[in-house]
CSV table of C-alpha atoms in Angstrom, one decimal:
chain,number,residue,atom,x,y,z
A,1,UNK,CA,-15.4,36.4,9.4
A,2,UNK,CA,-12.0,37.9,10.1
A,3,UNK,CA,-11.7,40.5,12.2
A,4,UNK,CA,-9.2,42.2,14.2
A,5,UNK,CA,-5.6,41.6,14.1
A,6,UNK,CA,-4.2,39.6,12.1
A,7,UNK,CA,-0.4,39.0,11.5
A,8,UNK,CA,0.8,38.3,7.9
A,9,UNK,CA,3.0,35.3,9.1
A,10,UNK,CA,6.2,34.3,8.4
A,11,UNK,CA,6.9,30.7,6.9
A,12,UNK,CA,9.5,28.7,8.7
A,13,UNK,CA,12.3,27.1,7.0
A,14,UNK,CA,15.2,24.9,7.9
A,15,UNK,CA,18.1,26.0,5.1
A,16,UNK,CA,15.6,25.6,1.9
A,17,UNK,CA,12.8,23.2,3.8
A,18,UNK,CA,10.1,24.3,5.7
A,19,UNK,CA,10.7,23.7,9.5
A,20,UNK,CA,7.8,22.1,10.8
A,21,UNK,CA,8.9,21.1,13.7
A,22,UNK,CA,9.1,25.6,13.9
A,23,UNK,CA,5.4,25.8,13.0
A,24,UNK,CA,3.8,25.2,16.3
A,25,UNK,CA,6.1,27.4,18.6
A,26,UNK,CA,5.6,29.9,16.1
A,27,UNK,CA,1.7,30.0,16.1
A,28,UNK,CA,2.0,29.9,20.2
A,29,UNK,CA,3.6,32.9,20.0
A,30,UNK,CA,1.5,34.8,17.7
A,31,UNK,CA,-1.4,33.8,20.1
A,32,UNK,CA,-0.1,34.7,22.8
A,33,UNK,CA,0.8,37.5,21.2
A,34,UNK,CA,-2.7,38.5,21.1
A,35,UNK,CA,-3.6,38.3,17.7
A,36,UNK,CA,-6.8,37.3,16.1
A,37,UNK,CA,-5.4,35.3,13.2
A,38,UNK,CA,-2.7,34.6,11.0
A,39,UNK,CA,-2.6,35.5,7.0
A,40,UNK,CA,-0.6,32.4,6.1
A,41,UNK,CA,2.2,32.6,2.4
A,42,UNK,CA,1.2,36.1,1.9
A,43,UNK,CA,4.6,38.8,1.4
A,44,UNK,CA,5.5,38.7,4.2
A,45,UNK,CA,4.9,34.5,4.4
A,46,UNK,CA,7.2,34.3,0.9
A,47,UNK,CA,4.3,32.9,-0.4
A,48,UNK,CA,5.1,33.5,-4.2
A,49,UNK,CA,9.0,31.9,-3.8
A,50,UNK,CA,7.2,28.5,-3.1
A,51,UNK,CA,5.9,25.5,-4.8
A,52,UNK,CA,2.6,24.5,-5.0
A,53,UNK,CA,2.8,21.4,-2.8
A,54,UNK,CA,4.9,23.6,-0.2
A,55,UNK,CA,2.5,26.3,0.0
A,56,UNK,CA,0.1,23.3,0.5
A,57,UNK,CA,2.3,21.5,3.6
A,58,UNK,CA,2.8,24.7,4.9
A,59,UNK,CA,-0.8,25.8,5.5
A,60,UNK,CA,-1.9,22.1,6.3
A,61,UNK,CA,1.0,22.9,9.4
A,62,UNK,CA,0.0,26.0,10.3
A,63,UNK,CA,-4.5,25.4,10.4
A,64,UNK,CA,-3.1,22.2,12.5
A,65,UNK,CA,-0.8,24.9,14.7
A,66,UNK,CA,-3.5,27.1,15.0
A,67,UNK,CA,-6.2,24.9,16.5
A,68,UNK,CA,-9.8,26.8,17.3
A,69,UNK,CA,-7.7,29.2,19.2
A,70,UNK,CA,-6.6,31.5,15.9
A,71,UNK,CA,-7.9,31.7,12.5
A,72,UNK,CA,-5.9,30.8,9.8
A,73,UNK,CA,-6.4,33.1,6.5
A,74,UNK,CA,-4.4,31.8,3.3
A,75,UNK,CA,-2.7,33.4,0.4
A,76,UNK,CA,-3.7,31.4,-2.8
A,77,UNK,CA,-2.2,34.2,-5.4
A,78,UNK,CA,-0.2,32.3,-7.9
A,79,UNK,CA,1.5,33.6,-11.2
A,80,UNK,CA,-1.1,31.5,-13.1
A,81,UNK,CA,-4.8,30.3,-12.6
A,82,UNK,CA,-4.4,27.1,-12.6
A,83,UNK,CA,-2.2,27.0,-9.5
A,84,UNK,CA,-4.3,30.1,-7.8
A,85,UNK,CA,-7.3,27.4,-7.7
A,86,UNK,CA,-5.7,24.4,-6.8
A,87,UNK,CA,-4.3,27.0,-4.1
A,88,UNK,CA,-7.6,28.0,-3.2
A,89,UNK,CA,-9.5,24.1,-3.5
A,90,UNK,CA,-6.9,23.0,-0.7
A,91,UNK,CA,-7.2,26.0,1.4
A,92,UNK,CA,-11.0,25.2,1.5
A,93,UNK,CA,-9.9,21.3,2.2
A,94,UNK,CA,-7.7,22.0,4.5
A,95,UNK,CA,-9.5,23.7,7.1
A,96,UNK,CA,-8.8,27.6,6.5
A,97,UNK,CA,-10.8,30.3,8.0
A,98,UNK,CA,-10.8,32.1,4.3
A,99,UNK,CA,-9.0,32.7,1.0
A,100,UNK,CA,-7.2,35.6,-0.5
A,101,UNK,CA,-6.0,36.2,-3.5
A,102,UNK,CA,-3.5,39.1,-5.3
A,103,UNK,CA,-3.3,39.9,-8.5
A,104,UNK,CA,-0.9,37.9,-10.5
A,105,UNK,CA,2.1,39.7,-10.8
A,106,UNK,CA,4.4,40.3,-13.9
A,107,UNK,CA,1.9,40.8,-16.7
A,108,UNK,CA,-0.3,43.6,-16.1
A,109,UNK,CA,-3.9,42.4,-16.6
A,110,UNK,CA,-6.7,44.3,-17.9
A,111,UNK,CA,-10.4,44.7,-16.0
A,112,UNK,CA,-11.5,41.7,-18.0
A,113,UNK,CA,-8.8,39.2,-17.5
A,114,UNK,CA,-8.4,40.2,-13.3
A,115,UNK,CA,-12.5,39.8,-13.2
A,116,UNK,CA,-12.1,36.4,-14.9
A,117,UNK,CA,-8.9,35.6,-12.4
A,118,UNK,CA,-10.3,36.2,-9.2
A,119,UNK,CA,-14.3,34.9,-9.8
A,120,UNK,CA,-12.5,32.0,-10.5
A,121,UNK,CA,-10.5,32.0,-7.2
A,122,UNK,CA,-13.9,33.1,-5.5
A,123,UNK,CA,-15.6,29.6,-6.7
A,124,UNK,CA,-12.7,27.0,-6.0
A,125,UNK,CA,-12.8,27.9,-2.8
A,126,UNK,CA,-16.4,28.9,-2.0
A,127,UNK,CA,-18.4,29.3,0.2
A,128,UNK,CA,-15.0,30.2,2.1
A,129,UNK,CA,-15.0,33.9,2.6
A,130,UNK,CA,-13.1,35.0,-0.2
A,131,UNK,CA,-10.7,38.7,-0.2
A,132,UNK,CA,-8.9,40.5,-2.3
A,133,UNK,CA,-5.5,41.0,-1.7
A,134,UNK,CA,-4.5,45.1,-3.1
A,135,UNK,CA,-1.1,45.8,-3.5
A,136,UNK,CA,-0.1,47.6,-6.4
A,137,UNK,CA,3.8,48.0,-5.5
A,138,UNK,CA,3.5,44.3,-5.4
A,139,UNK,CA,1.9,42.9,-8.3
A,140,UNK,CA,2.6,45.8,-10.7
A,141,UNK,CA,-1.0,47.0,-10.7
A,142,UNK,CA,-3.9,48.2,-8.8
A,143,UNK,CA,-7.0,46.5,-9.0
A,144,UNK,CA,-9.9,48.7,-10.5
A,145,UNK,CA,-12.3,49.4,-8.2
A,146,UNK,CA,-15.3,48.4,-11.0
A,147,UNK,CA,-13.1,45.1,-11.1
A,148,UNK,CA,-14.3,44.6,-7.3
A,149,UNK,CA,-17.4,46.0,-8.4
A,150,UNK,CA,-18.2,43.2,-10.7
A,151,UNK,CA,-16.7,40.4,-8.7
A,152,UNK,CA,-19.2,41.2,-5.6
A,153,UNK,CA,-22.0,40.1,-8.1
A,154,UNK,CA,-20.2,37.7,-9.3
A,155,UNK,CA,-18.9,36.1,-5.8
A,156,UNK,CA,-20.9,36.0,-3.2
A,157,UNK,CA,-18.1,34.8,-0.9
A,158,UNK,CA,-16.6,38.0,-1.7
A,159,UNK,CA,-16.6,39.7,2.1
A,160,UNK,CA,-13.5,42.0,1.7
A,161,UNK,CA,-10.0,43.0,1.0
A,162,UNK,CA,-6.8,43.5,2.3
A,163,UNK,CA,-5.3,46.9,1.5
A,164,UNK,CA,-1.4,47.0,1.7
A,165,UNK,CA,-1.1,50.4,-0.3
A,166,UNK,CA,0.3,53.5,0.7
A,167,UNK,CA,-0.2,56.3,1.6
A,168,UNK,CA,-3.1,57.1,2.2
A,169,UNK,CA,-4.9,58.7,-0.6
A,170,UNK,CA,-4.4,55.0,-2.3
A,171,UNK,CA,-5.7,53.0,0.6
A,172,UNK,CA,-9.2,55.1,1.2
A,173,UNK,CA,-10.5,54.2,-2.8
A,174,UNK,CA,-10.0,50.6,-1.6
A,175,UNK,CA,-13.4,51.2,1.8
A,176,UNK,CA,-16.0,50.2,-0.8
A,177,UNK,CA,-19.0,50.2,1.3
A,178,UNK,CA,-20.1,46.5,1.8
A,179,UNK,CA,-16.9,44.9,1.7
A,180,UNK,CA,-14.9,44.2,4.6
A,181,UNK,CA,-11.6,46.2,4.7
A,182,UNK,CA,-8.0,45.5,6.2
A,183,UNK,CA,-5.2,47.7,6.8
A,184,UNK,CA,-1.9,46.9,5.4
A,185,UNK,CA,0.9,49.5,6.4
A,186,UNK,CA,1.1,49.6,10.1
A,187,UNK,CA,1.2,53.6,10.3
A,188,UNK,CA,-2.4,53.7,8.6
A,189,UNK,CA,-4.4,51.6,11.3
A,190,UNK,CA,-5.7,54.3,12.7
A,191,UNK,CA,-6.6,56.4,9.4
A,192,UNK,CA,-8.1,53.1,8.3
A,193,UNK,CA,-10.5,51.6,11.1
A,194,UNK,CA,-11.6,55.6,11.6
A,195,UNK,CA,-12.6,55.4,8.2
A,196,UNK,CA,-14.2,52.5,8.5
A,197,UNK,CA,-11.6,49.3,8.0
A,198,UNK,CA,-12.5,46.0,10.6
A,199,UNK,CA,-8.5,45.3,11.7
A,200,UNK,CA,-5.5,45.1,10.5
A,201,UNK,CA,-3.1,42.0,8.1
A,202,UNK,CA,0.1,42.9,9.6
A,203,UNK,CA,3.8,42.2,8.5
A,204,UNK,CA,5.5,43.5,11.4
A,205,UNK,CA,2.4,41.4,13.3
A,206,UNK,CA,5.0,38.5,12.6
A,207,UNK,CA,7.5,39.3,15.2
A,208,UNK,CA,5.8,41.5,17.2
A,209,UNK,CA,2.1,40.9,17.4
A,210,UNK,CA,1.3,42.3,21.0
A,211,UNK,CA,2.5,46.0,19.9
A,212,UNK,CA,0.3,45.6,16.7
A,213,UNK,CA,-2.7,43.8,18.4
A,214,UNK,CA,-2.8,46.4,20.7
A,215,UNK,CA,-2.8,49.2,18.3
A,216,UNK,CA,-5.6,47.2,16.1
A,217,UNK,CA,-7.4,46.9,19.8
A,218,UNK,CA,-7.2,50.6,21.0
A,219,UNK,CA,-6.2,52.6,17.6
A,220,UNK,CA,-4.9,56.1,17.9
A,221,UNK,CA,-2.9,58.2,15.8
A,222,UNK,CA,0.4,57.9,18.1
A,223,UNK,CA,0.3,54.0,18.4
A,224,UNK,CA,0.4,53.6,14.3
A,225,UNK,CA,3.1,56.6,13.9
A,226,UNK,CA,5.0,54.2,16.5
A,227,UNK,CA,4.4,51.2,14.7
A,228,UNK,CA,5.3,52.7,11.5
A,229,UNK,CA,8.3,53.7,12.8
A,230,UNK,CA,9.0,50.4,14.2
A,231,UNK,CA,8.7,48.8,10.7
A,232,UNK,CA,10.8,51.9,9.4
A,233,UNK,CA,13.9,50.3,11.8
A,234,UNK,CA,13.1,46.7,11.1
A,235,UNK,CA,13.3,47.3,7.4
A,236,UNK,CA,16.7,49.0,7.3
A,237,UNK,CA,17.3,45.4,7.0
A,238,UNK,CA,16.2,43.0,4.5
A,239,UNK,CA,13.1,42.6,6.2
A,240,UNK,CA,12.1,38.7,5.2
A,241,UNK,CA,15.8,38.2,7.4
A,242,UNK,CA,15.5,40.5,10.1
A,243,UNK,CA,11.7,39.6,10.9
A,244,UNK,CA,13.0,35.8,11.4
A,245,UNK,CA,16.2,36.6,13.3
A,246,UNK,CA,14.3,39.1,15.9
A,247,UNK,CA,11.5,36.1,16.2
A,248,UNK,CA,14.6,34.1,17.5
A,249,UNK,CA,15.9,36.6,19.9
A,250,UNK,CA,12.6,36.9,20.8
A,251,UNK,CA,13.0,33.4,21.7
A,252,UNK,CA,10.5,31.8,19.6
A,253,UNK,CA,12.4,28.5,16.8
A,254,UNK,CA,12.5,30.0,14.2
A,255,UNK,CA,15.8,30.6,11.9
A,256,UNK,CA,16.8,33.6,9.8
A,257,UNK,CA,16.2,31.2,6.5
A,258,UNK,CA,15.1,32.7,3.8
A,259,UNK,CA,14.0,31.2,0.4
A,260,UNK,CA,16.3,32.5,-2.5
A,261,UNK,CA,16.6,35.5,-4.0
A,262,UNK,CA,15.0,36.8,-0.6
A,263,UNK,CA,19.2,36.8,1.2
A,264,UNK,CA,20.1,36.6,5.0
A,265,UNK,CA,21.3,39.4,7.2
A,266,UNK,CA,24.9,40.4,6.9
A,267,UNK,CA,26.9,39.8,10.2
A,268,UNK,CA,27.0,43.5,10.4
A,269,UNK,CA,22.9,44.0,9.8
A,270,UNK,CA,22.5,41.2,12.6
A,271,UNK,CA,24.9,43.4,15.1
A,272,UNK,CA,22.9,46.5,13.7
A,273,UNK,CA,19.6,44.7,15.1
A,274,UNK,CA,20.9,42.7,18.2
A,275,UNK,CA,22.4,46.2,19.4
A,276,UNK,CA,18.3,47.8,18.4
A,277,UNK,CA,16.8,45.3,19.8
A,278,UNK,CA,18.3,45.5,23.3
A,279,UNK,CA,18.4,49.0,23.3
A,280,UNK,CA,14.6,49.6,22.7
């Protein structure tokens, strides 16, 4: 089972193609930073912007680079159930430690549609541990609690959730007894773990694994506040490109390139980030 601090990893690119040579050094950086694992191809990893074949290859590269030293969870959420099942099946075959699936974005699915979708996805990767990825802002709707309760009856491999909703009153309802919950918003790590969450899956840890791992291992209110401030500073710029730029400045051979329609940093944004990193 997944535990502790997981980095929501970026996906290294060279132009518009996977930068295969960068996966190994990047995973080494995350390992050296003290995280317990990583989530591949989630929101921070630009997952929904890649074709199925690209997502499969990226996951294979992450798993190969991680070896036995880090657990790799695969985000397999997609617009269609067919693509989700293909990705979930591949994740199990490729050696992923777990599968996470967000509700398909754009169409606001009803409870029956969501339940059928998640049930099929869990079955596709069984007996691999399965997690629902709850992120209302990204999917366009929240996963209703009754769906999770029914899914637990249908899918024996449902073990938990990653919850990226904030503030805490939107996060707290997903602390369902018997399900492992990972905190998405870094500012909620202390509150979430104090209330029963077992760890964090952090986008900030994609570039600052050491800082996030330290707060997950010893959660404090002040530590969580500092992480929230750090994330806010990063997000003054386009987040995906900013995280990749920061990785480069920290000595990791990850380029700033992102998959369109995401955009790279402007010269002014790079200069601002450079100055902020130098002073922090």
